[in-house]
PDB file of C-alpha atoms in Angstrom:
ATOM      1  CA  GLU X 631     104.069 155.628 162.477  1.00  0.00           C
ATOM      2  CA  GLN X 632     106.776 153.988 161.131  1.00  0.00           C
ATOM      3  CA  ASN X 633     105.318 153.481 158.073  1.00  0.00           C
ATOM      4  CA  ALA X 634     104.317 156.734 157.504  1.00  0.00           C
ATOM      5  CA  GLN X 635     107.705 157.746 158.435  1.00  0.00           C
ATOM      6  CA  ALA X 636     109.033 155.669 155.878  1.00  0.00           C
ATOM      7  CA  GLY X 637     106.493 157.538 153.448  1.00  0.00           C
ATOM      8  CA  LYS X 638     104.873 154.298 152.821  1.00  0.00           C
ATOM      9  CA  SER X 639     100.780 154.226 152.955  1.00  0.00           C
ATOM     10  CA  PRO X 640      99.511 151.195 155.186  1.00  0.00           C
ATOM     11  CA  SER X 641      97.780 149.298 152.532  1.00  0.00           C
ATOM     12  CA  ALA X 642     101.527 148.599 150.577  1.00  0.00           C
ATOM     13  CA  VAL X 643     102.623 146.510 153.375  1.00  0.00           C
ATOM     14  CA  PRO X 644     101.891 142.783 152.528  1.00  0.00           C
ATOM     15  CA  ALA X 645      99.410 141.419 155.185  1.00  0.00           C
ATOM     16  CA  SER X 646     101.128 138.835 157.362  1.00  0.00           C
ATOM     17  CA  GLY X 647     100.417 135.248 155.945  1.00  0.00           C
ATOM     18  CA  SER X 648      99.881 136.201 152.212  1.00  0.00           C
ATOM     19  CA  SER X 649     101.028 134.268 149.899  1.00  0.00           C
ATOM     20  CA  THR X 650     102.609 135.324 146.859  1.00  0.00           C
ATOM     21  CA  PRO X 651     100.026 134.841 143.925  1.00  0.00           C
ATOM     22  CA  ALA X 652     100.937 131.793 141.508  1.00  0.00           C
ATOM     23  CA  GLN X 653     102.449 132.049 138.134  1.00  0.00           C
ATOM     24  CA  VAL X 654     100.461 132.306 135.325  1.00  0.00           C
ATOM     25  CA  LEU X 655     101.783 129.598 132.663  1.00  0.00           C
ATOM     26  CA  SER X 656     101.189 130.078 129.035  1.00  0.00           C
ATOM     27  CA  LEU X 657      98.963 127.676 127.306  1.00  0.00           C
ATOM     28  CA  ARG X 658     101.547 126.219 125.881  1.00  0.00           C
ATOM     29  CA  GLU X 659     103.358 125.401 129.246  1.00  0.00           C
ATOM     30  CA  ARG X 660      99.998 124.098 130.117  1.00  0.00           C
ATOM     31  CA  ILE X 661      99.282 121.351 127.343  1.00  0.00           C
ATOM     32  CA  LEU X 662     103.443 120.435 127.816  1.00  0.00           C
ATOM     33  CA  GLY X 663     102.548 119.430 131.245  1.00  0.00           C
ATOM     34  CA  SER X 664      99.511 117.680 130.550  1.00  0.00           C
ATOM     35  CA  ILE X 665      99.053 113.812 130.195  1.00  0.00           C
ATOM     36  CA  GLY X 666      97.044 114.223 127.413  1.00  0.00           C
ATOM     37  CA  PHE X 667      99.581 115.748 125.461  1.00  0.00           C
ATOM     38  CA  TYR X 668     101.499 112.859 125.575  1.00  0.00           C
ATOM     39  CA  TRP X 669      98.694 110.969 125.106  1.00  0.00           C
ATOM     40  CA  ILE X 670      97.668 112.135 121.683  1.00  0.00           C
ATOM     41  CA  ILE X 671     101.230 111.956 120.238  1.00  0.00           C
ATOM     42  CA  ALA X 672     101.789 108.413 121.444  1.00  0.00           C
ATOM     43  CA  GLY X 673      98.229 107.613 119.575  1.00  0.00           C
ATOM     44  CA  LEU X 674      99.009 109.644 116.278  1.00  0.00           C
ATOM     45  CA  CYS X 675     102.252 107.577 115.882  1.00  0.00           C
ATOM     46  CA  THR X 676     100.426 104.269 117.280  1.00  0.00           C
ATOM     47  CA  TYR X 677      97.314 105.169 114.802  1.00  0.00           C
ATOM     48  CA  PHE X 678      99.536 105.965 111.566  1.00  0.00           C
ATOM     49  CA  ALA X 679     101.921 102.637 112.119  1.00  0.00           C
ATOM     50  CA  LEU X 680      99.102 100.412 112.539  1.00  0.00           C
ATOM     51  CA  SER X 681      97.323 102.186 109.155  1.00  0.00           C
ATOM     52  CA  TRP X 682     100.583 101.355 107.640  1.00  0.00           C
ATOM     53  CA  LEU X 683     100.783  97.836 108.721  1.00  0.00           C
ATOM     54  CA  GLY X 684      97.415  96.774 108.111  1.00  0.00           C
ATOM     55  CA  ARG X 685      97.365  98.289 104.576  1.00  0.00           C
ATOM     56  CA  ALA X 686     100.989  96.004 103.851  1.00  0.00           C
ATOM     57  CA  LEU X 687      99.897  92.842 105.391  1.00  0.00           C
ATOM     58  CA  VAL X 688      95.958  92.633 105.331  1.00  0.00           C
ATOM     59  CA  HIS X 689      94.547  95.121 103.159  1.00  0.00           C
ATOM     60  CA  ASP X 690      92.384  93.417 100.052  1.00  0.00           C
ATOM     61  CA  ASP X 691      91.646  95.893  96.737  1.00  0.00           C
ATOM     62  CA  LYS X 692      88.924  93.642  96.044  1.00  0.00           C
ATOM     63  CA  ALA X 693      87.421  94.491  98.932  1.00  0.00           C
ATOM     64  CA  GLU X 694      88.212  98.187  98.847  1.00  0.00           C
ATOM     65  CA  GLU X 695      86.391  98.375  94.860  1.00  0.00           C
ATOM     66  CA  LEU X 696      83.408  96.516  96.485  1.00  0.00           C
ATOM     67  CA  TRP X 697      82.909  99.074  99.434  1.00  0.00           C
ATOM     68  CA  ARG X 698      83.257 101.945  97.303  1.00  0.00           C
ATOM     69  CA  SER X 699      80.436 100.372  94.954  1.00  0.00           C
ATOM     70  CA  GLN X 700      78.542  99.782  97.803  1.00  0.00           C
ATOM     71  CA  VAL X 701      78.297 102.587 100.372  1.00  0.00           C
ATOM     72  CA  PRO X 702      77.810 106.163  98.631  1.00  0.00           C
ATOM     73  CA  VAL X 703      80.648 108.747  99.817  1.00  0.00           C
ATOM     74  CA  TYR X 704      77.740 111.517 101.207  1.00  0.00           C
ATOM     75  CA  ILE X 705      77.933 109.286 104.012  1.00  0.00           C
ATOM     76  CA  TYR X 706      81.459 110.050 104.983  1.00  0.00           C
ATOM     77  CA  ASP X 707      80.843 113.734 103.857  1.00  0.00           C
ATOM     78  CA  ARG X 708      78.432 114.254 106.705  1.00  0.00           C
ATOM     79  CA  SER X 709      80.169 112.099 109.207  1.00  0.00           C
ATOM     80  CA  THR X 710      83.159 114.447 108.452  1.00  0.00           C
ATOM     81  CA  PHE X 711      81.366 117.618 108.881  1.00  0.00           C
ATOM     82  CA  VAL X 712      79.674 116.271 112.203  1.00  0.00           C
ATOM     83  CA  PHE X 713      83.345 115.347 113.682  1.00  0.00           C
ATOM     84  CA  THR X 714      84.804 118.404 112.182  1.00  0.00           C
ATOM     85  CA  THR X 715      82.485 120.510 113.699  1.00  0.00           C
ATOM     86  CA  ALA X 716      82.552 119.012 116.814  1.00  0.00           C
ATOM     87  CA  LEU X 717      86.540 119.350 117.226  1.00  0.00           C
ATOM     88  CA  SER X 718      86.307 122.514 116.493  1.00  0.00           C
ATOM     89  CA  ILE X 719      84.227 123.444 119.341  1.00  0.00           C
ATOM     90  CA  ASP X 720      86.465 121.125 121.498  1.00  0.00           C
ATOM     91  CA  LEU X 721      89.876 123.373 119.999  1.00  0.00           C
ATOM     92  CA  LEU X 722      87.751 126.589 121.041  1.00  0.00           C
ATOM     93  CA  SER X 723      87.593 125.104 124.458  1.00  0.00           C
ATOM     94  CA  ILE X 724      90.883 124.060 124.976  1.00  0.00           C
ATOM     95  CA  LEU X 725      92.214 127.961 125.117  1.00  0.00           C
ATOM     96  CA  PHE X 726      89.127 129.132 127.203  1.00  0.00           C
ATOM     97  CA  GLU X 727      90.483 125.993 129.624  1.00  0.00           C
ATOM     98  CA  ARG X 728      94.349 127.015 129.435  1.00  0.00           C
ATOM     99  CA  GLN X 729      94.617 128.309 133.196  1.00  0.00           C
ATOM    100  CA  THR X 730      92.527 125.769 134.688  1.00  0.00           C
ATOM    101  CA  LEU X 731      93.076 121.864 136.015  1.00  0.00           C
ATOM    102  CA  LYS X 732      90.530 121.242 133.023  1.00  0.00           C
ATOM    103  CA  LEU X 733      92.603 121.050 130.284  1.00  0.00           C
ATOM    104  CA  ASP X 734      93.019 116.818 129.715  1.00  0.00           C
ATOM    105  CA  TYR X 735      89.242 117.173 130.138  1.00  0.00           C
ATOM    106  CA  VAL X 736      89.059 118.839 126.515  1.00  0.00           C
ATOM    107  CA  LEU X 737      92.745 117.961 125.163  1.00  0.00           C
ATOM    108  CA  LEU X 738      91.139 114.229 124.696  1.00  0.00           C
ATOM    109  CA  PRO X 739      87.331 114.879 123.550  1.00  0.00           C
ATOM    110  CA  ALA X 740      89.418 116.653 120.737  1.00  0.00           C
ATOM    111  CA  PHE X 741      91.762 113.666 120.151  1.00  0.00           C
ATOM    112  CA  ILE X 742      88.636 111.863 120.039  1.00  0.00           C
ATOM    113  CA  LYS X 743      87.300 113.802 117.606  1.00  0.00           C
ATOM    114  CA  GLY X 744      90.363 114.412 115.937  1.00  0.00           C
ATOM    115  CA  LEU X 745      91.353 111.126 115.023  1.00  0.00           C
ATOM    116  CA  ALA X 746      87.396 110.175 113.983  1.00  0.00           C
ATOM    117  CA  SER X 747      87.885 113.240 111.479  1.00  0.00           C
ATOM    118  CA  THR X 748      91.636 112.124 109.992  1.00  0.00           C
ATOM    119  CA  THR X 749      89.457 108.360 109.381  1.00  0.00           C
ATOM    120  CA  ASN X 750      87.322 109.882 107.414  1.00  0.00           C
ATOM    121  CA  PHE X 751      89.427 111.955 105.567  1.00  0.00           C
ATOM    122  CA  ILE X 752      90.910 108.854 104.954  1.00  0.00           C
ATOM    123  CA  VAL X 753      88.382 106.374 103.997  1.00  0.00           C
ATOM    124  CA  ARG X 754      87.166 109.654 101.580  1.00  0.00           C
ATOM    125  CA  PHE X 755      89.977 110.982 100.157  1.00  0.00           C
ATOM    126  CA  ALA X 756      92.546 108.278 100.599  1.00  0.00           C
ATOM    127  CA  SER X 757      93.002 104.707 100.542  1.00  0.00           C
ATOM    128  CA  PRO X 758      92.222 103.348 103.694  1.00  0.00           C
ATOM    129  CA  CYS X 759      92.699  99.656 105.343  1.00  0.00           C
ATOM    130  CA  VAL X 760      89.443  97.248 104.042  1.00  0.00           C
ATOM    131  CA  ILE X 761      89.361  93.429 104.325  1.00  0.00           C
ATOM    132  CA  LEU X 762      87.209  90.579 103.097  1.00  0.00           C
ATOM    133  CA  THR X 763      85.825  88.035 105.804  1.00  0.00           C
ATOM    134  CA  THR X 764      85.307  84.347 105.299  1.00  0.00           C
ATOM    135  CA  GLY X 765      81.917  85.380 104.254  1.00  0.00           C
ATOM    136  CA  GLY X 766      82.960  87.360 101.569  1.00  0.00           C
ATOM    137  CA  ARG X 767      81.919  90.891 103.214  1.00  0.00           C
ATOM    138  CA  PHE X 768      84.308  93.821 103.466  1.00  0.00           C
ATOM    139  CA  VAL X 769      84.989  94.936 106.767  1.00  0.00           C
ATOM    140  CA  MET X 770      86.650  98.974 107.135  1.00  0.00           C
ATOM    141  CA  LEU X 771      89.345  97.840 109.355  1.00  0.00           C
ATOM    142  CA  GLN X 772      90.517 101.459 109.181  1.00  0.00           C
ATOM    143  CA  ARG X 773      87.739 101.988 111.665  1.00  0.00           C
ATOM    144  CA  TYR X 774      88.868  99.572 113.726  1.00  0.00           C
ATOM    145  CA  ILE X 775      92.463 101.025 113.812  1.00  0.00           C
ATOM    146  CA  CYS X 776      90.367 104.076 114.496  1.00  0.00           C
ATOM    147  CA  TRP X 777      87.985 102.631 117.672  1.00  0.00           C
ATOM    148  CA  MET X 778      91.369 101.260 119.231  1.00  0.00           C
ATOM    149  CA  HIS X 779      92.634 104.560 120.351  1.00  0.00           C
ATOM    150  CA  THR X 780      89.436 106.632 120.542  1.00  0.00           C
ATOM    151  CA  THR X 781      87.686 103.978 123.015  1.00  0.00           C
ATOM    152  CA  ALA X 782      91.030 103.827 125.028  1.00  0.00           C
ATOM    153  CA  SER X 783      90.857 107.630 125.144  1.00  0.00           C
ATOM    154  CA  ILE X 784      87.286 107.695 126.486  1.00  0.00           C
ATOM    155  CA  LEU X 785      87.957 105.591 129.354  1.00  0.00           C
ATOM    156  CA  MET X 786      90.908 107.837 130.203  1.00  0.00           C
ATOM    157  CA  VAL X 787      88.133 111.013 130.362  1.00  0.00           C
ATOM    158  CA  VAL X 788      86.511 108.692 132.315  1.00  0.00           C
ATOM    159  CA  GLN X 789      89.074 108.165 134.853  1.00  0.00           C
ATOM    160  CA  LEU X 790      89.185 112.129 134.865  1.00  0.00           C
ATOM    161  CA  ILE X 791      85.441 112.476 135.733  1.00  0.00           C
ATOM    162  CA  SER X 792      86.311 109.707 138.627  1.00  0.00           C
ATOM    163  CA  THR X 793      87.270 109.713 142.391  1.00  0.00           C
ATOM    164  CA  SER X 794      88.693 106.405 143.144  1.00  0.00           C
ATOM    165  CA  ILE X 795      89.954 104.829 139.822  1.00  0.00           C
ATOM    166  CA  ASP X 796      93.571 104.854 139.664  1.00  0.00           C
ATOM    167  CA  TRP X 797      95.747 104.117 136.991  1.00  0.00           C
ATOM    168  CA  PRO X 798      96.635 100.609 137.430  1.00  0.00           C
ATOM    169  CA  GLU X 799      92.568 100.214 136.938  1.00  0.00           C
ATOM    170  CA  VAL X 800      92.437 102.515 134.073  1.00  0.00           C
ATOM    171  CA  VAL X 801      95.822 100.607 132.015  1.00  0.00           C
ATOM    172  CA  ARG X 802      94.064  97.331 132.884  1.00  0.00           C
ATOM    173  CA  THR X 803      90.537  98.204 130.982  1.00  0.00           C
ATOM    174  CA  ILE X 804      92.206  99.719 128.677  1.00  0.00           C
ATOM    175  CA  LEU X 805      93.434  96.764 127.681  1.00  0.00           C
ATOM    176  CA  TRP X 806      90.558  94.502 128.033  1.00  0.00           C
ATOM    177  CA  ASP X 807      88.960  97.204 125.579  1.00  0.00           C
ATOM    178  CA  GLU X 808      91.704  96.055 122.966  1.00  0.00           C
ATOM    179  CA  LEU X 809      91.679  92.707 123.676  1.00  0.00           C
ATOM    180  CA  MET X 810      87.538  93.020 122.578  1.00  0.00           C
ATOM    181  CA  LEU X 811      88.159  94.760 119.599  1.00  0.00           C
ATOM    182  CA  VAL X 812      91.500  92.722 118.303  1.00  0.00           C
ATOM    183  CA  ALA X 813      89.354  89.120 118.809  1.00  0.00           C
ATOM    184  CA  GLY X 814      86.681  90.878 117.030  1.00  0.00           C
ATOM    185  CA  VAL X 815      88.524  91.072 113.894  1.00  0.00           C
ATOM    186  CA  ILE X 816      90.148  87.964 114.358  1.00  0.00           C
ATOM    187  CA  ALA X 817      86.709  86.674 114.482  1.00  0.00           C
ATOM    188  CA  LEU X 818      85.291  88.527 111.254  1.00  0.00           C
ATOM    189  CA  MET X 819      88.564  87.041 109.117  1.00  0.00           C
ATOM    190  CA  THR X 820      88.364  83.506 110.513  1.00  0.00           C
ATOM    191  CA  SER X 821      85.598  80.871 110.324  1.00  0.00           C
ATOM    192  CA  GLY X 822      84.520  77.883 112.306  1.00  0.00           C
ATOM    193  CA  TYR X 823      85.199  76.814 115.624  1.00  0.00           C
ATOM    194  CA  SER X 824      88.062  79.450 115.723  1.00  0.00           C
ATOM    195  CA  GLN X 825      85.492  82.228 114.507  1.00  0.00           C
ATOM    196  CA  VAL X 826      83.286  81.113 117.795  1.00  0.00           C
ATOM    197  CA  PHE X 827      86.068  80.839 119.837  1.00  0.00           C
ATOM    198  CA  TRP X 828      87.278  84.712 118.852  1.00  0.00           C
ATOM    199  CA  THR X 829      83.795  85.949 119.209  1.00  0.00           C
ATOM    200  CA  LEU X 830      83.578  84.522 122.420  1.00  0.00           C
ATOM    201  CA  VAL X 831      86.532  86.129 123.651  1.00  0.00           C
ATOM    202  CA  THR X 832      85.343  89.455 121.944  1.00  0.00           C
ATOM    203  CA  HIS X 833      82.046  89.444 124.345  1.00  0.00           C
ATOM    204  CA  LEU X 834      84.032  88.104 127.415  1.00  0.00           C
ATOM    205  CA  ALA X 835      86.237  91.097 127.072  1.00  0.00           C
ATOM    206  CA  ILE X 836      83.898  93.482 127.349  1.00  0.00           C
ATOM    207  CA  VAL X 837      82.655  92.320 130.710  1.00  0.00           C
ATOM    208  CA  PRO X 838      85.416  94.178 132.958  1.00  0.00           C
ATOM    209  CA  VAL X 839      85.102  97.405 130.950  1.00  0.00           C
ATOM    210  CA  LEU X 840      81.069  97.973 131.770  1.00  0.00           C
ATOM    211  CA  PRO X 841      81.829  98.010 135.741  1.00  0.00           C
ATOM    212  CA  TYR X 842      84.934 100.403 135.416  1.00  0.00           C
ATOM    213  CA  ILE X 843      82.210 103.098 133.229  1.00  0.00           C
ATOM    214  CA  HIS X 844      79.445 102.247 135.581  1.00  0.00           C
ATOM    215  CA  LYS X 845      81.796 103.245 138.416  1.00  0.00           C
ATOM    216  CA  GLY X 846      83.429 106.611 136.679  1.00  0.00           C
ATOM    217  CA  PHE X 847      79.867 107.543 135.999  1.00  0.00           C
ATOM    218  CA  LYS X 848      78.297 107.024 139.234  1.00  0.00           C
ATOM    219  CA  GLU X 849      81.627 109.230 140.890  1.00  0.00           C
ATOM    220  CA  ALA X 850      81.521 112.242 138.452  1.00  0.00           C
TER     221      ALA X 850
END
């Protein structure tokens, strides 16, 4: 009766216990509020910083000439096409997931493919960091710089799909992963007992990473 006297229909009265709908955030707000965005910014900064340091400190022009004379360029063209196609799919996924809690699930994979594509472009069209081993073989150090970021990002994704992996465990595992890659490069650049030592380190460093990956996929 009160509703009728006020000229309102019963449907206009909010139901008891109802809550105000959550505010719909824009894609920009969702990205800025995700950890993936800041991980990508930090990753890009360290990637290009390490690339510059690699070119300045350990790059070997003879190694680059040797690499270009032995490796067909179509290999990198094909790899670039594959990764850029996958990157395009991930970028479209960001639009579809912009209103869900799964935005980091597409931001981090997009970063992985994007960095791999960037590395391919640098290798194909610019001047990548290449070194010579003690045995006279060339090593594409630019790939190792890329792997230092992409493998760490993969470990971040594993944490997202897990139900019990906490951030201290993520950080410890990423540090072991980085040690594995750095020790591998040092092993390639040394010889004798030093090479044996660093080879042993790089193999042992992966041991803590394996249970982490198993745990993440088991809980996914």
